[in-house]
Coordinates of C-alpha atoms in Angstrom, one line a residue:
X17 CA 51.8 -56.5 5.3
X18 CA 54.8 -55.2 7.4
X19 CA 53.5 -51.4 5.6
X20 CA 50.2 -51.8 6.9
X21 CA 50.8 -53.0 10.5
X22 CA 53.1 -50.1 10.7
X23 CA 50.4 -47.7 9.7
X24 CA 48.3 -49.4 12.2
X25 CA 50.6 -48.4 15.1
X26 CA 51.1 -44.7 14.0
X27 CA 48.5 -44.3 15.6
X28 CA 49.6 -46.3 19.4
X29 CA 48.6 -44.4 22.8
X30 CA 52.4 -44.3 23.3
X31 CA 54.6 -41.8 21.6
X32 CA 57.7 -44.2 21.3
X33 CA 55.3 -46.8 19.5
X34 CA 54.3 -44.2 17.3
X35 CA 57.9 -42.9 16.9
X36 CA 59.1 -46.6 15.3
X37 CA 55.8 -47.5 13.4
X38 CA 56.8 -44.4 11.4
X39 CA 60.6 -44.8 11.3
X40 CA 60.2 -48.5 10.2
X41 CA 57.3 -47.5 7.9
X42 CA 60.1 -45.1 6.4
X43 CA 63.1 -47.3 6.6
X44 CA 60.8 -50.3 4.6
X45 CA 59.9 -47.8 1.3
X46 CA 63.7 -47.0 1.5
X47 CA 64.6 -49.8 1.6
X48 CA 62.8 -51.4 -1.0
X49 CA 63.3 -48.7 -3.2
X50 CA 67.4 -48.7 -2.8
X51 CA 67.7 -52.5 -3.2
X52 CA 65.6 -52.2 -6.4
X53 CA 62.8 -54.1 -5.9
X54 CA 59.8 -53.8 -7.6
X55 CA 57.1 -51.9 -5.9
X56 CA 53.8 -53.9 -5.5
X57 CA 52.2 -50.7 -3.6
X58 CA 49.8 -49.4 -5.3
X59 CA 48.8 -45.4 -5.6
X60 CA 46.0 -45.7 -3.0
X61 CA 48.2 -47.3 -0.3
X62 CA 51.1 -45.1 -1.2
X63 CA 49.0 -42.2 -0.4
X64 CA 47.7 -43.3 2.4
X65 CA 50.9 -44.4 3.6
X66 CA 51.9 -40.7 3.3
X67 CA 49.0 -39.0 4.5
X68 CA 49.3 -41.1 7.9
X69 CA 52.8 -39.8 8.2
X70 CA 51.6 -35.9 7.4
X71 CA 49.1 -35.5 10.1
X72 CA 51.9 -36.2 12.6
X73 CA 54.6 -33.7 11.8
X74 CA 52.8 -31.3 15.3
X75 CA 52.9 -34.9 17.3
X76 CA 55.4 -35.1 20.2
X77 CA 59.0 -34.2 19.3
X78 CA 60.1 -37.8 18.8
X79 CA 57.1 -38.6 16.6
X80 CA 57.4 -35.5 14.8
X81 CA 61.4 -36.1 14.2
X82 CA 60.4 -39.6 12.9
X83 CA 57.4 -38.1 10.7
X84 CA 59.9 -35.9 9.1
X85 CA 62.3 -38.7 8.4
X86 CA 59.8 -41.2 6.5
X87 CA 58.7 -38.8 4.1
X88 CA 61.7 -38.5 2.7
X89 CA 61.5 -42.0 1.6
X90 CA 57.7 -41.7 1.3
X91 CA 57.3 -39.2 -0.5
X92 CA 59.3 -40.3 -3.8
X93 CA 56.6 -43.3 -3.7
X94 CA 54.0 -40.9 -4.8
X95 CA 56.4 -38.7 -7.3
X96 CA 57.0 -36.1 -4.8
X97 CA 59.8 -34.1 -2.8
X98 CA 59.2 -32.7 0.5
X99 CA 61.1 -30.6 2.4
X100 CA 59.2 -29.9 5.8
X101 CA 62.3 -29.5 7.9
X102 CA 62.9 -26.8 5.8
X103 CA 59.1 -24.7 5.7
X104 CA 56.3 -24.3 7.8
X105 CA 53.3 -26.8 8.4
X106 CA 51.2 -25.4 6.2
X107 CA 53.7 -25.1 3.4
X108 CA 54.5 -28.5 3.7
X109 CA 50.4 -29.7 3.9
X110 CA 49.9 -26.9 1.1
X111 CA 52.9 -28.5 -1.4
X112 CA 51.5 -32.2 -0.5
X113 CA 47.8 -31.2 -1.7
X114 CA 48.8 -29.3 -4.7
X115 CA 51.0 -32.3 -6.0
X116 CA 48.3 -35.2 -4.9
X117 CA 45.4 -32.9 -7.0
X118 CA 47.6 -33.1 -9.6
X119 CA 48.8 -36.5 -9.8
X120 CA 46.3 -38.5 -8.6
X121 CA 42.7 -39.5 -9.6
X122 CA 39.8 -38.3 -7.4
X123 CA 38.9 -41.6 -6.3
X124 CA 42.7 -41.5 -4.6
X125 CA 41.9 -38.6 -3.1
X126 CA 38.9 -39.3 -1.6
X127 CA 40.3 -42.6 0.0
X128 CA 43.3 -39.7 1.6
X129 CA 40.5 -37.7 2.8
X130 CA 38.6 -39.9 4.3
X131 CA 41.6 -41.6 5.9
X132 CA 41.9 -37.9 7.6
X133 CA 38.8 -38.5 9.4
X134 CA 39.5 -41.8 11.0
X135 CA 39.6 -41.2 14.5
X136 CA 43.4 -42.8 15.7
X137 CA 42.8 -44.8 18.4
X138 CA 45.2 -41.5 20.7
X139 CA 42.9 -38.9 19.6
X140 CA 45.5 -36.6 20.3
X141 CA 44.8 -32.5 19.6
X142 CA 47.2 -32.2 17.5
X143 CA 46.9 -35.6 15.4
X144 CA 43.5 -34.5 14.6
X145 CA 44.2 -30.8 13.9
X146 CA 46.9 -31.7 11.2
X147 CA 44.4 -34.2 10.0
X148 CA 41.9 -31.5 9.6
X149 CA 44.4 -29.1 8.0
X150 CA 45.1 -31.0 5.4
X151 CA 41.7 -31.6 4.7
X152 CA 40.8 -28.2 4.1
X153 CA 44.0 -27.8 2.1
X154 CA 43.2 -30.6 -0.4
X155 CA 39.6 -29.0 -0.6
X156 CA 40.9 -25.8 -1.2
X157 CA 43.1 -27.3 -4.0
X158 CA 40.4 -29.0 -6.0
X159 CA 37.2 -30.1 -4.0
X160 CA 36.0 -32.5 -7.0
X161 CA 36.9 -35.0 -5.3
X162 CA 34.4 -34.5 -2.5
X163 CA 30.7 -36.7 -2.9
X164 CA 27.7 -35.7 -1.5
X165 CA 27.5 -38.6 0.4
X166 CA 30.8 -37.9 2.3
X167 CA 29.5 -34.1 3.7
X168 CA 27.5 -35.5 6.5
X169 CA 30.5 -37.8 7.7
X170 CA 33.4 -34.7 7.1
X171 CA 30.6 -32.3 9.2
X172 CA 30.1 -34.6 11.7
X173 CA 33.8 -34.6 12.6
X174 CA 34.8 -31.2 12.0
X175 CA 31.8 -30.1 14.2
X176 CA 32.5 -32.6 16.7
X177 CA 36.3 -31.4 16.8
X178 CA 34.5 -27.7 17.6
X179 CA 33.5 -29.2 20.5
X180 CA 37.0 -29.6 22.2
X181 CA 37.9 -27.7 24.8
X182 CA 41.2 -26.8 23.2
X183 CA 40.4 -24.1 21.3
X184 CA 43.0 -24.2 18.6
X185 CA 41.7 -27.6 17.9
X186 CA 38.2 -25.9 17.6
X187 CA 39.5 -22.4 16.0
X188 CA 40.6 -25.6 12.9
X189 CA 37.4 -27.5 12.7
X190 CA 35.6 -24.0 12.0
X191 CA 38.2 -22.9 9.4
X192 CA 38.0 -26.3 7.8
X193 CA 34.2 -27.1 7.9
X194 CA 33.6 -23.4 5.9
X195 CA 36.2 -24.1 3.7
X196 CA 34.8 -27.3 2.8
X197 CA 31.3 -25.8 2.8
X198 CA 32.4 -23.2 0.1
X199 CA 34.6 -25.5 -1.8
X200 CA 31.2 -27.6 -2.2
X201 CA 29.2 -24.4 -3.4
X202 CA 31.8 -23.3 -6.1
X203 CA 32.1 -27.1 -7.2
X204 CA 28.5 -27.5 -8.1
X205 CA 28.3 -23.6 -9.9
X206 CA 30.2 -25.3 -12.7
X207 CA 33.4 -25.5 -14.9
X208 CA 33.4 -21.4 -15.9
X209 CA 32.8 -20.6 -12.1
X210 CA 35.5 -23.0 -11.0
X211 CA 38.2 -22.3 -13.8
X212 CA 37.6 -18.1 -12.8
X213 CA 38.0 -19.3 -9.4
X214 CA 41.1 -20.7 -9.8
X215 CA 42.4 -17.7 -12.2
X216 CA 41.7 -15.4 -9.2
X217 CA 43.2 -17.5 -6.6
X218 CA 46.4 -17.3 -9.2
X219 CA 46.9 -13.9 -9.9
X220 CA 46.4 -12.9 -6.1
X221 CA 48.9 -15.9 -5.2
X222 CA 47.0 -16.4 -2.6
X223 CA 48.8 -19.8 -1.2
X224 CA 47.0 -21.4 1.9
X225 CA 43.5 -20.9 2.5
X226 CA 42.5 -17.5 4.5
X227 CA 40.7 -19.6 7.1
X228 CA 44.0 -20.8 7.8
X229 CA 46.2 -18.1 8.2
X230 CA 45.1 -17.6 12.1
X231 CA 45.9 -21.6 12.3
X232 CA 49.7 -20.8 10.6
X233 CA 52.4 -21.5 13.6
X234 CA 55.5 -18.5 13.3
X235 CA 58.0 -19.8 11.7
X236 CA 61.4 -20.9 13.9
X237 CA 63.1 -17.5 12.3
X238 CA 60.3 -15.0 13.6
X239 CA 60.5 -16.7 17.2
X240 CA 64.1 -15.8 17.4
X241 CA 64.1 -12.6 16.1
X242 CA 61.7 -11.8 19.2
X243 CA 64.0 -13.4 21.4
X244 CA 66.4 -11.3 20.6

């Protein structure tokens, strides 16, 4: 209960609210987890739990800060290791999808995606454009998990989001929307099509999606090479 009223207010109007829904969010898993107790979470809320911390690691600085605490006492919950202090965004959405598509069922997955599209109650910029990120980067991962039924509800948000008048938020509802358009086409061309999909996307290493790579912030080195 105390898990899912914190979730609740990670997404307040007020940054400090946000701030300690997700440092006590953090702080509770830890917690539990230290003093041994059995976990009674189960993989569904565990994700979820961790996607709701992702999509706030561009939030203010205090939120962010707090984000980056809680997963790392989130992320052991789903069998994971994160280091986003360490890498960029996108690494640290790209390493989260590759590990969920892995572990978890598609059924998991599509509860995490759809909990990306849930309007938070802030509709901050750049809650929604980490939300959409990571969207496109569990698509691009392995889009099985996406049903027919859930296109019209993912295009309705991503082209609503191209309607913002920021335009990095709407530069990331175009980049997501095709990849989830194309991740939808190669899904229903079959197995062989998928698996030489995947082979390809292997040996060129190609590790975020290319719609993405105009989204990718410069990492904290780059910036002070320039300064200097």
């Amino acid at each position: 209960m105390l898990a899912a009223t914190y979730c609740g207010l990670a997404a307040h109007e007020e940054a400090s609210a946000r701030a300690s829904a997700i440092q006590h969010l953090g702080l509770l898993r830890g917690w539990v987890r230290d003093q041994g107790l059995p976990i009674t979470t189960t993989e569904e809320a565990a994700v979820n739990e961790l996607v709701a911390v992702l999509i706030h690691l561009e939030d203010e600085d205090e939120v962010a800060k707090a984000a980056r605490r809680a997963l790392s006492h989130l992320a052991p919950q789903v069998k994971w290791w994160a280091h986003p202090e360490k890498f960029s965004l996108h690494f640290a959405l790209h390493q989260a999808a590759k590990h969920l598509s892995k572990t978890f069922s598609k059924n998991i997955l599509r509860s995490a995606a759809l909990t990306c599209t849930k309007p938070p109650a802030n509709r901050l910029p750049a809650v929604s454009r980490v939300a959409a990120l990571l969207l496109g980067h569990l698509a691009f991962r392995d889009a099985s998990f996406i049903q027919n039924q859930d296109m019209a509800s993912y295009g309705t948000w991503l082209e609503e989001m191209q309607q913002h008048e920021e335009e990095g938020l709407r530069r990331t509802g175009r980049s997501c929307l095709n990849i989830m358009q194309r991740a939808c086409k190669h899904r229903q061309k079959g197995r062989v099509q998928r698996l030489v999909r995947r082979l390809l996307r292997c040996v060129h290493r190609e590790p975020y999606p290319q719609d993405f790579l105009s989204c990718m912030p410069e990492r904290p080195k780059l910036r002070q090479a320039k300064a200097t």
